Every structure is written in structure tokens, then in C-alpha cells.
mmCIF file of C-alpha atoms in Angstrom:
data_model
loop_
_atom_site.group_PDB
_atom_site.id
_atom_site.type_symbol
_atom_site.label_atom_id
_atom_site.label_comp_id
_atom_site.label_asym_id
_atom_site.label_seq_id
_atom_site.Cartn_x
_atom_site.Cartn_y
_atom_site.Cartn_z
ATOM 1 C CA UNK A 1 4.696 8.858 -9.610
ATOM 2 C CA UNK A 2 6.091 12.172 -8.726
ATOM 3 C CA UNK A 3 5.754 13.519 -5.507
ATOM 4 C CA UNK A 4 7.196 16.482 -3.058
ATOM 5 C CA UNK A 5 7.559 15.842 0.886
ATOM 6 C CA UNK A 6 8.490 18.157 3.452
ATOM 7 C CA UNK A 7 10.106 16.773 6.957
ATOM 8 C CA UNK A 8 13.028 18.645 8.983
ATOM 9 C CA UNK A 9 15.448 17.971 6.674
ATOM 10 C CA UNK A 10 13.427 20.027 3.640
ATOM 11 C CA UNK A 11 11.499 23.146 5.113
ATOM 12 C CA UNK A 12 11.037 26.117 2.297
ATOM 13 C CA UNK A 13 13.048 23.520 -0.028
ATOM 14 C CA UNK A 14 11.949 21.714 -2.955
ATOM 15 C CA UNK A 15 12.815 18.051 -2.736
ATOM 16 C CA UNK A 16 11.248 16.155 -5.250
ATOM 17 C CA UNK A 17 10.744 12.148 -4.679
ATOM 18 C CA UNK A 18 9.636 9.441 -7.131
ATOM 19 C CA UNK A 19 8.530 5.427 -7.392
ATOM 20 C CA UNK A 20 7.760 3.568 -10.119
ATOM 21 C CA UNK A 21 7.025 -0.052 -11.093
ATOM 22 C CA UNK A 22 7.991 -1.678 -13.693
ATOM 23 C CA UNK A 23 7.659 -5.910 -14.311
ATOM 24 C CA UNK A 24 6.699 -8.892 -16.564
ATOM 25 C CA UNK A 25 3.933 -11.108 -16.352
ATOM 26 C CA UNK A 26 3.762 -14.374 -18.061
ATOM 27 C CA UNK A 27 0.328 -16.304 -18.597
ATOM 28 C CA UNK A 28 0.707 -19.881 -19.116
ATOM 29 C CA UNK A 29 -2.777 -20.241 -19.355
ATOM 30 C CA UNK A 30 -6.458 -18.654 -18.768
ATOM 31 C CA UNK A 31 -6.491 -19.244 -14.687
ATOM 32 C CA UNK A 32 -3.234 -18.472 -13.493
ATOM 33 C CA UNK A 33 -0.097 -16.035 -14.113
ATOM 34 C CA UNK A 34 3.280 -15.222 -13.071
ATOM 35 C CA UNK A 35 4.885 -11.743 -12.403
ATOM 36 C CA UNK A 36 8.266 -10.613 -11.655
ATOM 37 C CA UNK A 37 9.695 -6.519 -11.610
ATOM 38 C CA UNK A 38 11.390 -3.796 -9.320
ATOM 39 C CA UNK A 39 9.874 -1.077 -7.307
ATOM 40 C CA UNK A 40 11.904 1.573 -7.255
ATOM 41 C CA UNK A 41 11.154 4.965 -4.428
ATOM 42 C CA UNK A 42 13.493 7.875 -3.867
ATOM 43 C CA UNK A 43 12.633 10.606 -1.323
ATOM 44 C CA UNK A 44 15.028 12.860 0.973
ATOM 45 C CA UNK A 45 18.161 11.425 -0.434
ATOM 46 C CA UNK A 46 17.619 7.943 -0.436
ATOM 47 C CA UNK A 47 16.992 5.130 -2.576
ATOM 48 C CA UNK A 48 14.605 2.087 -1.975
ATOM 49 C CA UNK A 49 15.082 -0.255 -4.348
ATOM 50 C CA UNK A 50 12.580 -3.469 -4.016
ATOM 51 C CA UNK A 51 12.609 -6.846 -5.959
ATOM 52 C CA UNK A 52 8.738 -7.513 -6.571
ATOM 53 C CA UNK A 53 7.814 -11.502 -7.334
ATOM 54 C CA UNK A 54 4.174 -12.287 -7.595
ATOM 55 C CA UNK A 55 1.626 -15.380 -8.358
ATOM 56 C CA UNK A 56 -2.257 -15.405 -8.857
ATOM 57 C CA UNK A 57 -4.349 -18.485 -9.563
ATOM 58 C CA UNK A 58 -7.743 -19.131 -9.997
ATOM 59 C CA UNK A 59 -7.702 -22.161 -7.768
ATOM 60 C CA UNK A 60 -11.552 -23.337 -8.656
ATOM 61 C CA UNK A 61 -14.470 -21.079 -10.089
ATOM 62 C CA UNK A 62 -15.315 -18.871 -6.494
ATOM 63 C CA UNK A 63 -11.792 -19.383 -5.187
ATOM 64 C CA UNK A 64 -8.125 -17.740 -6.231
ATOM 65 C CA UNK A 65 -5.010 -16.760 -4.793
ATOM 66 C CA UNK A 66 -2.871 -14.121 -4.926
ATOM 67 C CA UNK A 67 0.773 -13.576 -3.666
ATOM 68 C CA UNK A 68 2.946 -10.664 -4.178
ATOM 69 C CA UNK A 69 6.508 -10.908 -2.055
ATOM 70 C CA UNK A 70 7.481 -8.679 -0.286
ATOM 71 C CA UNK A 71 3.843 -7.111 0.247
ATOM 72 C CA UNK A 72 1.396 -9.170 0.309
ATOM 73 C CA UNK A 73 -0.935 -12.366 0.479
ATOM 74 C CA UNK A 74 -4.538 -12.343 -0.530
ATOM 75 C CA UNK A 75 -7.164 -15.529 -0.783
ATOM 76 C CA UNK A 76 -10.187 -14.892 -2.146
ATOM 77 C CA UNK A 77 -13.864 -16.558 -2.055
ATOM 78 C CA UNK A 78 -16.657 -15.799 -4.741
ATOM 79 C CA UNK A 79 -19.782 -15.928 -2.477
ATOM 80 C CA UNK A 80 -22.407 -14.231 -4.796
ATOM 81 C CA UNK A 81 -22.052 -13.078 -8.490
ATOM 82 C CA UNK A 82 -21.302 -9.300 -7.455
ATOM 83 C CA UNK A 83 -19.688 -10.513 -4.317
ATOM 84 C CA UNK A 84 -16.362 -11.780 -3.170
ATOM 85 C CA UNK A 85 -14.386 -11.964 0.113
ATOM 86 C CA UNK A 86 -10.628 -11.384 0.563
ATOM 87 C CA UNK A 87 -8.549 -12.850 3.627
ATOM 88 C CA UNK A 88 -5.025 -10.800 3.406
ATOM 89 C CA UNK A 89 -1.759 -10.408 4.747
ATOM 90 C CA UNK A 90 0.154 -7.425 3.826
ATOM 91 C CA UNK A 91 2.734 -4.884 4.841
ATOM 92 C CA UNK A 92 1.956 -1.215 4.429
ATOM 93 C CA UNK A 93 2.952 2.511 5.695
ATOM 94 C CA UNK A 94 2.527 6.102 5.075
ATOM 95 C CA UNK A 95 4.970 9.280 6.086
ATOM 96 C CA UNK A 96 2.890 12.184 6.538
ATOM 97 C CA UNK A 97 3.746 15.821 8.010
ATOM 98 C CA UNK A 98 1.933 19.158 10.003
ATOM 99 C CA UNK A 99 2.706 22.619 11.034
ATOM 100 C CA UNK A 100 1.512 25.008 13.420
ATOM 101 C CA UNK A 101 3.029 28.619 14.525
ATOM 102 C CA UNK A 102 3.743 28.732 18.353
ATOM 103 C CA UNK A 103 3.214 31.801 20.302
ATOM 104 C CA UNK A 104 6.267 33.442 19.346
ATOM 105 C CA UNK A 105 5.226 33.360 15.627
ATOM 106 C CA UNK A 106 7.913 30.732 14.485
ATOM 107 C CA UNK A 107 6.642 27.750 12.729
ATOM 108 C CA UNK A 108 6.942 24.390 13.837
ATOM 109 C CA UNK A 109 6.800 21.490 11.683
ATOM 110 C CA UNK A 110 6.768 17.921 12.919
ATOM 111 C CA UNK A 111 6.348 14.405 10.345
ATOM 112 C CA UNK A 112 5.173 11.179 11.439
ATOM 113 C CA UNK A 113 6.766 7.733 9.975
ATOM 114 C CA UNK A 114 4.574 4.644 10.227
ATOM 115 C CA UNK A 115 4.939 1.202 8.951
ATOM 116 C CA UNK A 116 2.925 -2.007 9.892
ATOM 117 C CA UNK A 117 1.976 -5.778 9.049
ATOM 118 C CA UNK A 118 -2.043 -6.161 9.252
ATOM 119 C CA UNK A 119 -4.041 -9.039 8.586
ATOM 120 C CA UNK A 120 -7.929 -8.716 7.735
ATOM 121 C CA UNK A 121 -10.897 -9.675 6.033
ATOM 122 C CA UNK A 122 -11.914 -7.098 2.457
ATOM 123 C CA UNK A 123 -15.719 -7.535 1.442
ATOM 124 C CA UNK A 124 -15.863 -6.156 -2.216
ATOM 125 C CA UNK A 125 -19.174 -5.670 -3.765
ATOM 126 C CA UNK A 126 -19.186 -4.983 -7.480
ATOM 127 C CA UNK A 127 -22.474 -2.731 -8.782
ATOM 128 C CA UNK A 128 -23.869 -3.167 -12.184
ATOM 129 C CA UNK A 129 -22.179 -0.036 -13.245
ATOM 130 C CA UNK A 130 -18.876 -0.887 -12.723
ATOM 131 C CA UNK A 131 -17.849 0.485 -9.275
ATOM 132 C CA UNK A 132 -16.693 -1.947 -6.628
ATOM 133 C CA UNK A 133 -17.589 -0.812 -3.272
ATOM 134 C CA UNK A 134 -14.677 -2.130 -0.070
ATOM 135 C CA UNK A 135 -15.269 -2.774 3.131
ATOM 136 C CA UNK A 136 -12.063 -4.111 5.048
ATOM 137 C CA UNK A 137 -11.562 -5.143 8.607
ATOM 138 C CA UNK A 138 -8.735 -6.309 10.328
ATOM 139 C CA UNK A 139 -5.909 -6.510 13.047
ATOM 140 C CA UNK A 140 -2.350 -4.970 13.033
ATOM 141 C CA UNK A 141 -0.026 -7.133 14.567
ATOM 142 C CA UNK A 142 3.041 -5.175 13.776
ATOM 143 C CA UNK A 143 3.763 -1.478 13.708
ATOM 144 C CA UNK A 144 6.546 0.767 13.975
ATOM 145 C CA UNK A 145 6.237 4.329 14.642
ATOM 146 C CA UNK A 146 8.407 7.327 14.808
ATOM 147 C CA UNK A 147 7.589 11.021 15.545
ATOM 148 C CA UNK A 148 10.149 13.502 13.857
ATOM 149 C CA UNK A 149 11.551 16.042 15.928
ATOM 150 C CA UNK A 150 10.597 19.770 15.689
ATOM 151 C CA UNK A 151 12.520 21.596 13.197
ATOM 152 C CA UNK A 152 12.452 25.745 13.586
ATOM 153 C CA UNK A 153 14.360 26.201 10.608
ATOM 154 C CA UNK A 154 12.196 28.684 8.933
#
């Protein structure tokens, strides 16, 4: 993935950012595999390097497991033929950016940083034609977030 973000640090400058995945799986057998790789991000000058080690099972015909460290944990319950329920654990955030010209005619820009640990419960219902339709609920129990300053750069 290639992306370009804007915070203080970048107004009217092009700063390009990446991630990427890359990993192994190994399948022993039909109902359960193995998976092991490196996330890799880079925005704004810095690197995020993250080891990625992951296990999914099919522990019986309507139940399976999934674990991916460092992001999340995911047990799952076949309760109709189209139908399945998910409890999960993960760890997610977003960065995300406005701005808005004051009365003076100078632009403001200000970015948001949020990160969080949520648990919750994901109903997935799979049509006939192939489309899976999500509804998730759930409770944060974790989150960390930061306002960036103002920047009048411009």
C-alpha cells in the first residue's frame, strides 16, 4: 500500500508513506494452519516494523479459532449455514487530519492520532451471491488519543 498523509510536520509537502505484509503459512492438514511474516509501515519519517505470528483451527465443524499476535484474537461459532458469530479481541487505530481557514484567511490544519484495544461480538451473514454482510458490536477498554497542534505554516 501506498499512501500520502498530511499533519504539521508535511503541509504543501509531499510525504509519501507505505506498509506491506509479507509471511508464510504452513498447512499441516485440512482444519488448521500456521502463519508467520513482518508488517512493515513507514510514514513521516519513521519506521514501524512488526513481527506478525498467527494460528487458525477449525476446532469442530461450527467452531474455529483464530489468533494473530500482536493484533488480534477471534473465536468463532457456525450457528446457521449462512451464519456465523465472531467473539474478538483486537488492537486497532487510525490517524486522520482537517483544515479550515480562520478569519484572517490563514489555514489551519489540525490531525488526530487514535489507537485502542476493543473487544466485541461480529455477526456475519453470507448471501447466496457471495457478499457477507457485518454487523459488529462491542466495548473499548483501551484508547489513547492525541490532538495535533495547529500548524500555520502555509
Amino acid at each position: 500500500n501506498v499512501n500520502f498523509t498530511e499533519d504539521e510536520q508535511s503541509i504543501r509537502k509531499i510525504h509519501p508513506g507505505f506498509s506491506g505484509l509479507i509471511g508464510i503459512a504452513n498447512v499441516p492438514n485440512f482444519y488448521s494452519f500456521w502463519y508467520y511474516g513482518a508488517y512493515i509501515g513507514y510514514a513521516n519519517g519513521q519506521i514501524l516494523p512488526v513481527p506478525i505470528i498467527g494460528y487458525e483451527a477449525r476446532l469442530w465443524d461450527y467452531l474455529w479459532l483464530n489468533v494473530t499476535l500482536p493484533v488480534q484474537i477471534r473465536f468463532g461459532v457456525r450457528a446457521a449455514k449462512r451464519f456465523r458469530i465472531e467473539f474478538l479481541t483486537a488492537i486497532n487505530g487510525f490517524t486522520t487530519g482537517f483544515g479550515y481557514e480562520n478569519n484572517a484567511g490563514d489555514v489551519l490544519r489540525r490531525h488526530l492520532i487514535n489507537g485502542q484495544v476493543r473487544s466485541g461480538i461480529v455477526l456475519n451473514f453470507r448471501t447466496k451471491k457471495r457478499m457477507r454482510i457485518f454487523l459488529e458490536g462491542g466495548y473499548v477498554w483501551l484508547r489513547r488519543m492525541r490532538w495535533g497542534g495547529f500548524s500555520e505554516e502555509l
